[in-house]
Amino acid sequence: EAGVAQSPRYKIIEKRQSVAFWCNPISGHATLYWYQQILGQGPKLLIQFQNNGVVDDSQLPKDRFSAERLKGVDSTLKIQPAKLEDSAVYLCASSLFPWTTVSGNTIYFGEGSWLTVV
Amino acid sequence: GENVEQHPSTLSVQEGDSAVIKCTYSDSASNYFPWYKQELGKRPQLIIDIRSNVGEKKDQRIAVTLNKTAKHFSLHITETQPEDSAVYFCAASMPPLGGGTSYGKLTFGQGTILTVHP
C-alpha cells in the first residue's frame, strides 16, 4: 500500500520567515499526527487529528505553529515566524484509529520534512 | 504526562553478538510499548510492539520484554548483523481517559544509536 507522503523533503529558510509542510496520509486512515524530531532526540507529538478535528495539540507552540486538516484527508503544518530552534525534521504519521492500544492499529510515518532555519 | 527514558544512548557490538536496549516509563497506566527503527534519513518503522497483558514477545531475531511492576521494557536483538545498525526508539502510550485528549499519544524515548561492526 502507498505510504504517508510529505513535501517538501528539505527546506532552508531564514529566521522570521514562514514555511508550510504538506502531508497526505495512508488512504482510509482517520487519524493524522505531526511530530517534531530534533536531531538526536525522539519524535515529539505536536498535534493529532481525528478526521478534521483536533484531539491533542497540547505541545504545539500556538504562537507560531498552526495546522489544519480541512477535509479530513491532507494536512498542512505552518510555522510563522520561524526561529532557529525550529530546525528539525517534521514527521507526519497516520493510523486507522486514534487509540494506539487497539491491536493492529500501527502508526505509520512519512519520510519527514527537514527544516533548517538560519 | 508520560516520561520515557532510554538507555544506552549509543551501543556498539560485533556482528553476531546480542544487543539490549532498555526503557523505563513513568505512568503505570501506559499499556502499549512499540519499538521503532530509524535508519539515517529514513522514516521510523515499527519493528515490534508489546501490550501490557503479555510479558514477552518474539519475532525472529528480535524480542521485547515487559516488567510492569518495575515499569521497564527492553528490546533484545540476537545474532546482530550490520544491517541492524540504526537508531532505535522505544515509546509508550496509555489508553484514552474518559474520552479526553489522551488518545493513546505515543511518548518516545531519546533513542539509541546501534552500530554493528562486521
XYZ file of C-alpha atoms in Angstrom:
236
model
C 0.000 0.000 0.000
C 1.107 3.587 -0.541
C 2.782 5.206 2.414
C 2.442 8.576 4.070
C 3.535 11.269 1.627
C 5.171 14.510 2.700
C 6.546 17.564 0.940
C 8.815 19.334 0.658
C 11.531 16.953 1.809
C 14.014 19.705 2.532
C 13.636 23.394 3.277
C 16.100 26.070 4.327
C 14.688 29.410 5.458
C 15.879 32.426 7.359
C 14.602 33.118 10.842
C 11.357 35.070 10.945
C 10.304 33.656 7.571
C 7.383 31.305 7.192
C 7.208 27.730 5.923
C 4.462 25.207 5.256
C 4.622 21.435 5.099
C 2.089 19.171 3.471
C 1.070 15.620 4.339
C -1.108 13.032 2.650
C -1.838 10.089 4.952
C -2.416 6.482 4.015
C -5.805 6.102 2.361
C -8.533 5.386 4.871
C -6.540 6.477 7.917
C -8.721 8.735 10.019
C -6.005 9.741 12.448
C -3.148 12.025 11.434
C -0.218 13.164 13.543
C 2.514 15.771 13.204
C 5.697 15.063 15.144
C 8.777 17.232 15.574
C 12.101 15.394 15.725
C 15.090 17.488 16.750
C 18.446 15.973 15.870
C 19.459 13.382 18.443
C 16.038 13.184 20.078
C 12.927 11.091 19.785
C 9.874 12.396 17.946
C 7.606 14.708 19.944
C 3.912 14.939 19.124
C 2.844 18.420 18.046
C -0.750 17.797 17.033
C -3.129 14.902 16.443
C -6.222 14.984 14.232
C -9.148 12.618 14.166
C -10.709 13.211 10.736
C -10.742 17.017 10.570
C -10.928 17.636 14.305
C -8.031 18.293 16.677
C -7.839 15.805 19.549
C -4.479 16.837 21.019
C -2.439 19.973 20.398
C -1.081 20.391 23.900
C 2.550 20.537 22.727
C 2.015 22.766 19.703
C 3.596 26.252 20.122
C 0.444 28.010 19.067
C 2.023 31.450 18.875
C 3.946 30.380 15.767
C 2.723 26.941 14.690
C -0.616 26.143 13.101
C -2.027 23.058 11.438
C -5.189 22.167 9.652
C -6.869 19.183 8.083
C -9.863 20.780 6.462
C -11.348 17.846 4.553
C -10.187 15.131 6.887
C -7.520 13.856 4.493
C -4.490 16.037 3.678
C -2.940 18.262 6.297
C -0.659 21.282 6.360
C 1.625 22.426 9.160
C 2.726 26.050 9.114
C 5.413 27.862 11.054
C 5.352 31.650 11.137
C 7.662 33.252 12.099
C 10.343 30.574 12.263
C 13.008 30.529 14.957
C 16.423 28.879 14.924
C 15.207 26.261 17.417
C 12.549 25.120 14.939
C 15.269 23.395 12.916
C 14.141 19.774 12.953
C 12.538 17.018 10.947
C 8.755 17.300 10.819
C 7.260 13.848 10.616
C 3.708 13.224 9.552
C 2.131 9.932 10.533
C -1.232 8.259 10.262
C -3.203 5.372 11.702
C -6.640 3.829 11.275
C -7.796 4.767 14.765
C -6.631 7.239 17.382
C -6.044 4.628 20.012
C -2.594 3.076 19.733
C -3.696 0.475 22.209
C -6.046 -1.138 19.693
C -4.429 -4.286 18.360
C -3.162 -3.801 14.846
C -3.531 -0.038 14.916
C 0.009 0.741 13.829
C 1.230 4.307 13.382
C 2.932 4.724 10.006
C 5.382 7.553 9.489
C 6.278 9.555 6.416
C 9.858 10.264 5.340
C 9.754 13.660 7.020
C 10.344 17.251 6.017
C 13.780 18.512 7.030
C 13.747 22.151 8.097
C 16.844 24.248 8.634
C 16.371 27.767 9.962
C 19.408 30.022 9.510
C 2.238 13.240 31.464
C 4.217 10.170 30.492
C 8.027 10.272 30.512
C 10.159 7.628 28.791
C 13.864 7.212 29.492
C 16.012 5.116 27.151
C 19.479 3.661 27.687
C 22.118 3.444 26.423
C 22.310 6.387 24.049
C 24.901 4.569 21.938
C 25.654 0.869 21.647
C 28.432 -0.743 19.652
C 28.578 -4.521 19.129
C 30.352 -7.025 16.944
C 28.407 -8.871 14.290
C 26.811 -11.946 15.792
C 26.650 -10.541 19.320
C 23.430 -9.652 21.101
C 22.235 -6.110 21.770
C 19.926 -4.983 24.546
C 18.249 -1.578 24.833
C 16.273 -0.642 27.923
C 13.480 1.842 28.549
C 11.644 2.945 31.642
C 8.308 4.724 31.759
C 6.712 6.821 34.442
C 2.946 6.306 34.148
C 1.641 2.938 35.310
C -1.441 3.460 33.111
C 0.669 3.001 29.954
C -0.203 -0.267 28.291
C 1.271 -0.210 24.783
C 5.005 -0.242 24.071
C 6.272 -0.154 20.468
C 9.834 -0.111 19.212
C 10.808 1.796 16.085
C 13.916 1.509 13.936
C 15.078 4.595 12.087
C 17.857 4.408 9.529
C 19.713 7.596 8.660
C 17.438 9.959 6.779
C 14.585 7.450 6.735
C 11.219 7.222 8.424
C 10.785 5.457 11.773
C 9.451 1.946 11.185
C 7.721 -0.252 13.703
C 9.729 -3.410 14.333
C 7.926 -4.934 17.298
C 5.435 -3.944 19.951
C 4.061 -5.359 23.178
C 0.905 -4.765 25.155
C 0.702 -4.883 28.904
C -1.189 -8.154 29.017
C 1.928 -10.092 27.952
C 5.445 -10.214 29.366
C 7.431 -11.157 26.293
C 7.089 -11.203 22.539
C 9.441 -12.561 19.899
C 9.782 -12.078 16.170
C 12.724 -13.963 14.677
C 15.892 -12.285 15.983
C 14.157 -9.565 17.971
C 12.263 -9.805 21.222
C 10.748 -7.407 23.696
C 10.215 -7.991 27.394
C 7.990 -6.006 29.730
C 8.136 -5.694 33.507
C 5.021 -3.809 34.553
C 5.920 -3.785 38.231
C 9.252 -2.104 37.592
C 7.838 -0.078 34.704
C 10.526 -1.004 32.237
C 10.729 -2.792 28.920
C 13.646 -3.943 26.814
C 14.491 -4.719 23.214
C 16.715 -7.721 22.577
C 18.386 -8.318 19.210
C 20.247 -11.596 18.804
C 22.803 -12.540 16.139
C 23.194 -8.914 15.150
C 24.017 -8.043 11.552
C 25.486 -4.847 10.041
C 22.057 -4.007 8.601
C 20.719 -3.775 12.157
C 22.755 -0.562 12.517
C 20.268 2.268 13.036
C 18.673 4.432 15.718
C 16.145 2.546 17.830
C 13.348 4.335 19.681
C 11.105 2.957 22.347
C 7.730 4.526 23.064
C 4.834 4.191 25.447
C 1.185 5.125 25.354
C -1.842 4.748 27.559
C -5.486 4.159 26.737
C -7.826 7.112 26.262
C -9.017 8.528 29.563
C -12.746 9.041 29.694
C -12.896 10.289 26.127
C -10.497 13.126 26.837
C -7.456 14.211 24.897
C -5.223 11.302 25.894
C -5.965 9.419 22.700
C -3.185 6.935 23.070
C -0.467 9.507 22.384
C 2.958 7.931 21.869
C 5.746 9.302 24.058
C 9.162 8.404 22.661
C 12.472 7.765 24.347
C 15.581 9.648 23.304
C 16.852 6.925 21.005
C 19.802 4.502 20.924
C 22.344 4.561 18.121
C 23.215 0.926 17.458
C 26.341 0.178 15.446
C 27.084 -3.400 14.417
C 30.667 -3.897 13.303
C 31.345 -6.588 10.686
